[in-house]
């Protein structure tokens, strides 16, 4: 049962069949891990907290179980060049760890949210611990090496993974659920391809990466609310051209000899 | 050898069959760093470009993978 306060706070999304009361409880009880707190992660986090991810029951001590948690992972600090697109940060945060800065901003939205910080860069060594017991993971990082490591650990642990990326005026995204075994993984996509990964040298327009983050947050909320019954697509790579307002979706089949998912 | 019509990023082009994706990419200089290709809305792994032969009316989307965030 949602409290009166919760019904008020989430009323706009409770009206959606894709969320409703049951979905709202699922959203609150999920453990979501966001890796990378730049243009993707800092924006997605704001939407997830707003929608009730990790909304803890400090406000309602009588409720039996509240497992919900949002884990924020990044070792970076806020730089003035981030403010163009990383909308949760402002001049007050310059030089501060992104984890600390983001948590303080998110707590202004929901003071009772259960937010856990891992103020270090994710790598193949620490990822196993980072994603432990996660309901799902958001890959909001900015380089292929870490993206591959996140994919590998999520595929092997069968944790649903929501990937987004952006560069220039392009954004892309894919949802990977290795438990379903129906489509390929990030490794299937990028193996044999040398991806030009430097978003700094390519340039990026703030709202373009914001679109990717909004897509990612949308997919995650729909998944958390209804899990296996969520009306989302797995294994389809989205390629969007923000200048032309064009979005395409391509099926990613499993690669027969993928060393990660096969 | 027959002439076939292909659609590459929504532009019609003619090609002589048999032709693989790898040959089409080389002939038309479609590939560069980070290029991914979907044929009829399914992504074809780069290692299969050389063995995937195109049919009349196949539709290809050639795009660049991005990894920034
Ligand atoms: Zn794979």
Coordinates of C-alpha atoms and ligand atoms in Angstrom, one line a residue:
Chain A
X1 CA 0.0 0.0 0.0
X2 CA 1.3 3.4 -0.9
X3 CA 1.0 6.2 1.7
X4 CA -1.0 9.2 1.0
X5 CA 2.2 11.2 0.5
X6 CA 3.5 8.7 -2.0
X7 CA 0.3 8.8 -4.0
X8 CA 0.5 12.5 -4.1
X9 CA 4.2 12.6 -5.1
X10 CA 3.9 10.0 -7.9
X11 CA 0.3 10.6 -9.0
X12 CA 1.3 11.6 -12.5
X13 CA 3.0 8.4 -13.3
X14 CA 0.6 6.2 -11.2
X15 CA -2.0 7.0 -13.8
X16 CA 0.0 5.0 -16.4
X17 CA -0.9 1.4 -16.8
X18 CA 2.8 0.8 -17.4
X19 CA 3.5 1.9 -13.8
X20 CA 0.5 1.8 -11.5
X21 CA 0.7 1.1 -7.7
X22 CA 2.3 -2.3 -8.0
X23 CA 4.9 -0.9 -10.4
X24 CA 5.6 2.0 -8.1
X25 CA 6.4 -0.4 -5.2
X26 CA 8.7 -2.3 -7.5
X27 CA 10.4 0.9 -8.5
X28 CA 11.0 1.8 -4.8
X29 CA 12.3 -1.6 -3.9
X30 CA 14.8 -2.0 -6.8
X31 CA 18.5 -1.7 -6.5
X32 CA 19.7 0.3 -9.5
X33 CA 23.4 0.9 -10.3
X34 CA 24.5 3.9 -12.4
X35 CA 28.0 3.6 -13.7
X36 CA 29.4 7.0 -14.9
X37 CA 27.9 10.3 -13.6
X38 CA 28.5 12.5 -16.7
X39 CA 26.0 13.7 -19.3
X40 CA 24.1 10.4 -19.1
X41 CA 24.3 9.2 -15.5
X42 CA 23.7 12.6 -13.8
X43 CA 20.6 13.2 -15.9
X44 CA 19.2 9.6 -15.6
X45 CA 19.8 9.6 -11.9
X46 CA 17.6 12.8 -11.4
X47 CA 14.7 11.1 -13.3
X48 CA 15.1 7.8 -11.4
X49 CA 15.1 9.5 -8.0
X50 CA 12.2 11.7 -9.0
X51 CA 10.2 8.6 -10.0
X52 CA 10.8 6.9 -6.7
X53 CA 13.9 4.7 -7.2
X54 CA 15.4 4.0 -3.8
X55 CA 12.6 6.0 -2.1
X56 CA 13.1 4.7 1.4
X57 CA 10.7 4.1 4.1
X58 CA 12.4 6.3 6.7
X59 CA 9.2 8.2 6.0
X60 CA 7.1 5.2 6.9
X61 CA 8.7 3.2 9.6
X62 CA 5.8 0.7 9.7
X63 CA 6.4 -0.7 6.2
X64 CA 8.0 -4.1 6.4
X65 CA 10.6 -4.3 3.7
X66 CA 12.4 -1.6 1.7
X67 CA 15.3 -3.0 -0.3
X68 CA 15.5 -0.1 -2.6
X69 CA 18.9 1.5 -3.3
X70 CA 20.5 3.7 -5.9
X71 CA 24.3 3.1 -6.3
X72 CA 26.3 5.9 -8.0
X73 CA 29.7 5.0 -9.4
X74 CA 32.3 7.5 -10.6
X75 CA 35.8 8.6 -9.5
X76 CA 35.6 11.9 -11.4
X77 CA 35.2 15.5 -10.1
X78 CA 33.0 18.3 -11.4
X79 CA 34.8 20.5 -14.0
X80 CA 33.5 23.7 -15.5
X81 CA 33.3 22.1 -18.9
X82 CA 30.7 19.6 -17.5
X83 CA 28.1 22.2 -16.7
X84 CA 27.1 22.6 -20.4
X85 CA 25.4 19.2 -20.3
X86 CA 25.6 17.6 -16.9
X87 CA 22.5 19.4 -15.6
X88 CA 22.5 18.2 -12.0
X89 CA 25.8 20.1 -11.3
X90 CA 26.4 23.8 -10.9
X91 CA 29.2 26.2 -10.1
X92 CA 28.9 25.3 -6.4
X93 CA 30.1 21.8 -7.2
X94 CA 33.3 22.6 -9.1
X95 CA 36.2 20.4 -7.9
X96 CA 33.8 18.2 -5.8
X97 CA 33.5 14.4 -6.4
X98 CA 30.6 13.8 -8.8
X99 CA 29.2 11.2 -6.4
X100 CA 29.0 13.6 -3.5
X101 CA 27.7 16.5 -5.6
X102 CA 25.0 14.4 -7.3
X103 CA 23.9 12.8 -4.0
X104 CA 23.4 16.2 -2.4
X105 CA 21.4 17.4 -5.4
X106 CA 19.3 14.2 -5.4
X107 CA 18.6 14.5 -1.7
X108 CA 17.0 17.9 -2.4
X109 CA 14.5 16.0 -4.5
X110 CA 13.9 13.1 -2.1
X111 CA 15.7 13.4 1.3
X112 CA 14.8 9.9 2.2
X113 CA 16.3 8.2 -0.9
X114 CA 18.7 5.4 -0.1
X115 CA 21.8 6.5 -2.1
X116 CA 25.0 4.6 -2.0
X117 CA 28.3 6.1 -3.3
X118 CA 31.2 4.3 -4.9
X119 CA 33.7 7.2 -5.6
X120 CA 36.0 5.3 -7.9
X121 CA 36.1 4.5 -11.6
X122 CA 34.6 1.1 -12.6
X123 CA 37.0 -1.5 -14.0
X124 CA 37.1 -5.2 -14.7
X125 CA 38.4 -5.8 -11.1
X126 CA 35.8 -3.9 -9.1
X127 CA 32.7 -4.4 -11.3
X128 CA 31.7 -7.8 -9.8
X129 CA 31.3 -6.2 -6.4
X130 CA 29.7 -3.0 -7.8
X131 CA 26.9 -4.9 -9.5
X132 CA 26.2 -7.4 -6.7
X133 CA 22.5 -7.8 -6.0
X134 CA 21.6 -5.2 -8.6
X135 CA 18.1 -5.3 -10.2
X136 CA 19.6 -3.5 -13.2
X137 CA 22.6 -1.5 -14.3
X138 CA 22.9 1.7 -16.4
X139 CA 26.0 2.0 -18.5
X140 CA 26.6 5.7 -18.6
X141 CA 30.3 5.6 -19.2
X142 CA 32.3 7.1 -22.0
X143 CA 34.8 4.6 -23.3
X144 CA 34.6 1.2 -24.9
X145 CA 37.0 -0.6 -22.5
X146 CA 34.8 0.0 -19.5
X147 CA 31.6 -0.6 -21.5
X148 CA 32.9 -4.0 -22.5
X149 CA 33.8 -4.8 -18.9
X150 CA 30.3 -3.8 -17.7
X151 CA 28.7 -5.8 -20.5
X152 CA 30.8 -8.9 -19.6
X153 CA 29.9 -8.8 -15.9
X154 CA 26.2 -8.1 -16.5
X155 CA 25.9 -10.9 -19.0
X156 CA 27.6 -13.4 -16.8
X157 CA 25.5 -12.4 -13.7
X158 CA 22.4 -12.1 -15.9
X159 CA 21.7 -8.6 -14.7
X160 CA 19.7 -6.5 -17.2
X161 CA 21.9 -3.8 -18.6
X162 CA 20.7 -0.5 -20.1
X163 CA 23.4 1.1 -22.3
X164 CA 23.3 4.6 -23.8
X165 CA 25.9 6.7 -25.6
X166 CA 26.2 10.0 -27.5
X167 CA 28.6 11.9 -29.6
X168 CA 28.2 14.9 -31.9
X169 CA 24.5 15.0 -32.8
X170 CA 24.0 11.3 -32.5
X171 CA 22.8 9.2 -29.6
X172 CA 22.5 5.4 -29.4
X173 CA 21.2 2.9 -26.9
X174 CA 20.4 -0.8 -26.3
X175 CA 18.9 -2.9 -23.5
X176 CA 20.6 -6.2 -22.9
X177 CA 19.1 -9.0 -21.0
X178 CA 21.2 -12.1 -21.2
X179 CA 18.7 -14.2 -19.2
X180 CA 16.4 -14.1 -22.2
X181 CA 19.1 -15.4 -24.6
X182 CA 17.3 -13.9 -27.5
X183 CA 19.7 -11.3 -28.8
X184 CA 23.4 -10.3 -28.8
X185 CA 25.4 -8.4 -26.3
X186 CA 27.6 -5.3 -26.4
X187 CA 30.6 -7.5 -27.3
X188 CA 28.7 -8.9 -30.3
X189 CA 28.2 -5.4 -31.5
X190 CA 31.7 -3.9 -31.0
X191 CA 34.1 -6.9 -31.4
X192 CA 36.1 -6.4 -34.7
X193 CA 35.1 -2.7 -34.8
X194 CA 37.3 0.0 -33.7
X195 CA 35.0 2.6 -32.1
X196 CA 36.1 6.1 -32.1
X197 CA 35.4 6.8 -28.4
X198 CA 36.5 10.3 -27.6
X199 CA 33.4 12.4 -27.1
X200 CA 35.6 15.4 -26.2
X201 CA 37.3 15.6 -29.6
X202 CA 34.1 14.8 -31.5
X203 CA 32.2 17.4 -29.5
X204 CA 28.7 16.9 -28.0
X205 CA 25.7 19.1 -27.7
X206 CA 24.2 19.0 -24.2
X207 CA 20.6 18.1 -25.0
X208 CA 21.7 15.3 -27.4
X209 CA 23.3 13.3 -24.6
X210 CA 20.3 14.4 -22.5
X211 CA 18.0 12.6 -24.9
X212 CA 20.0 9.4 -24.5
X213 CA 19.8 9.7 -20.8
X214 CA 16.0 10.3 -20.9
X215 CA 15.6 7.3 -23.1
X216 CA 17.7 5.2 -20.7
X217 CA 15.7 6.4 -17.6
X218 CA 12.4 5.7 -19.4
X219 CA 13.5 2.1 -20.3
X220 CA 14.7 1.5 -16.8
X221 CA 11.5 2.8 -15.1
X222 CA 9.3 0.7 -17.4
X223 CA 11.5 -2.4 -16.6
X224 CA 11.5 -1.8 -12.9
X225 CA 7.8 -1.4 -12.7
X226 CA 6.8 -4.5 -14.7
X227 CA 9.9 -6.6 -15.0
X228 CA 9.3 -9.4 -17.5
X229 CA 6.0 -7.9 -18.5
X230 CA 7.5 -4.5 -19.3
X231 CA 6.6 -3.2 -22.7
X232 CA 10.2 -2.6 -23.8
X233 CA 12.5 -4.1 -26.4
X234 CA 15.6 -6.1 -25.6
X235 CA 18.5 -6.4 -28.0
X236 CA 17.5 -3.7 -30.4
X237 CA 20.2 -1.1 -31.1
X238 CA 18.8 2.4 -31.4
X239 CA 20.5 4.9 -33.5
X240 CA 19.2 8.5 -33.3
X241 CA 20.1 11.5 -35.4
X242 CA 19.1 14.5 -33.2
X243 CA 19.6 17.0 -36.0
X244 CA 17.1 15.3 -38.3
X245 CA 14.9 14.0 -35.5
X246 CA 15.3 10.5 -36.9
X247 CA 15.4 7.4 -34.8
X248 CA 16.1 3.9 -36.1
X249 CA 16.0 0.5 -34.3
X250 CA 18.1 -2.5 -35.5
X251 CA 17.9 -6.0 -34.1
X252 CA 21.3 -7.2 -32.7
X253 CA 21.5 -11.0 -33.2
X254 CA 23.9 -13.0 -31.0
X255 CA 27.3 -13.4 -32.7
X256 CA 27.9 -17.2 -33.1
X257 CA 31.3 -17.1 -31.6
X258 CA 30.9 -14.3 -29.0
X259 CA 33.2 -15.0 -26.2
X260 CA 31.0 -13.2 -23.7
X261 CA 27.4 -14.3 -24.4
X262 CA 27.8 -17.6 -26.3
Chain B
X1 CA 26.0 -11.9 -63.0
X2 CA 22.8 -10.0 -62.6
X3 CA 22.2 -6.4 -61.7
X4 CA 20.5 -5.8 -58.4
X5 CA 19.1 -2.7 -56.7
X6 CA 20.1 -2.0 -53.2
X7 CA 19.1 0.8 -50.8
X8 CA 21.9 2.2 -48.8
X9 CA 20.8 4.8 -46.1
X10 CA 17.6 5.2 -48.2
X11 CA 19.5 5.9 -51.4
X12 CA 19.0 3.5 -54.3
X13 CA 22.2 2.1 -55.8
X14 CA 22.8 -0.6 -58.5
X15 CA 25.2 -3.4 -57.9
X16 CA 26.3 -6.6 -59.7
X17 CA 25.4 -9.8 -57.9
X18 CA 27.0 -11.7 -56.4
X19 CA 28.2 -9.1 -54.0
X20 CA 29.0 -9.3 -50.3
X21 CA 28.6 -6.5 -47.8
X22 CA 32.4 -6.3 -47.5
X23 CA 32.7 -5.8 -51.3
X24 CA 30.0 -3.2 -51.3
X25 CA 31.7 -1.4 -48.5
X26 CA 35.0 -1.4 -50.3
X27 CA 33.5 -0.4 -53.7
X28 CA 31.6 2.5 -52.3
X29 CA 34.0 3.5 -49.5
X30 CA 31.2 3.1 -46.9
X31 CA 33.4 1.9 -44.1
X32 CA 35.5 4.0 -41.7
X33 CA 36.4 3.8 -38.0
X34 CA 33.4 2.6 -36.0
X35 CA 31.1 1.7 -38.9
X36 CA 28.3 -0.7 -38.2
X37 CA 25.9 -2.0 -40.8
X38 CA 22.3 -3.3 -40.6
X39 CA 20.8 -5.3 -43.4
X40 CA 17.0 -5.2 -43.5
X41 CA 17.0 -3.9 -39.9
X42 CA 19.3 -6.6 -38.5
X43 CA 22.9 -5.7 -37.5
X44 CA 25.5 -7.8 -39.4
X45 CA 28.6 -8.5 -37.3
X46 CA 31.7 -7.1 -39.1
X47 CA 33.2 -10.6 -39.3
X48 CA 30.2 -11.7 -41.4
X49 CA 30.5 -8.8 -43.9
X50 CA 32.6 -10.9 -46.2
X51 CA 30.3 -13.9 -46.2
X52 CA 26.9 -12.1 -46.3
X53 CA 25.7 -11.7 -49.9
X54 CA 23.2 -9.1 -50.9
X55 CA 19.9 -9.8 -52.7
X56 CA 17.9 -7.6 -54.9
X57 CA 16.0 -4.9 -52.9
X58 CA 18.1 -5.4 -49.7
X59 CA 18.1 -2.3 -47.5
X60 CA 21.3 -1.4 -45.7
X61 CA 21.8 1.1 -43.0
X62 CA 25.4 2.2 -42.5
X63 CA 26.1 4.2 -39.3
X64 CA 28.9 5.0 -36.9
X65 CA 29.0 3.6 -33.4
X66 CA 29.5 6.1 -30.7
X67 CA 30.6 5.4 -27.1
X68 CA 30.7 8.9 -25.5
X69 CA 28.6 9.8 -22.4
Ligands
LIG1 ZN1 27.8 -11.4 -27.3

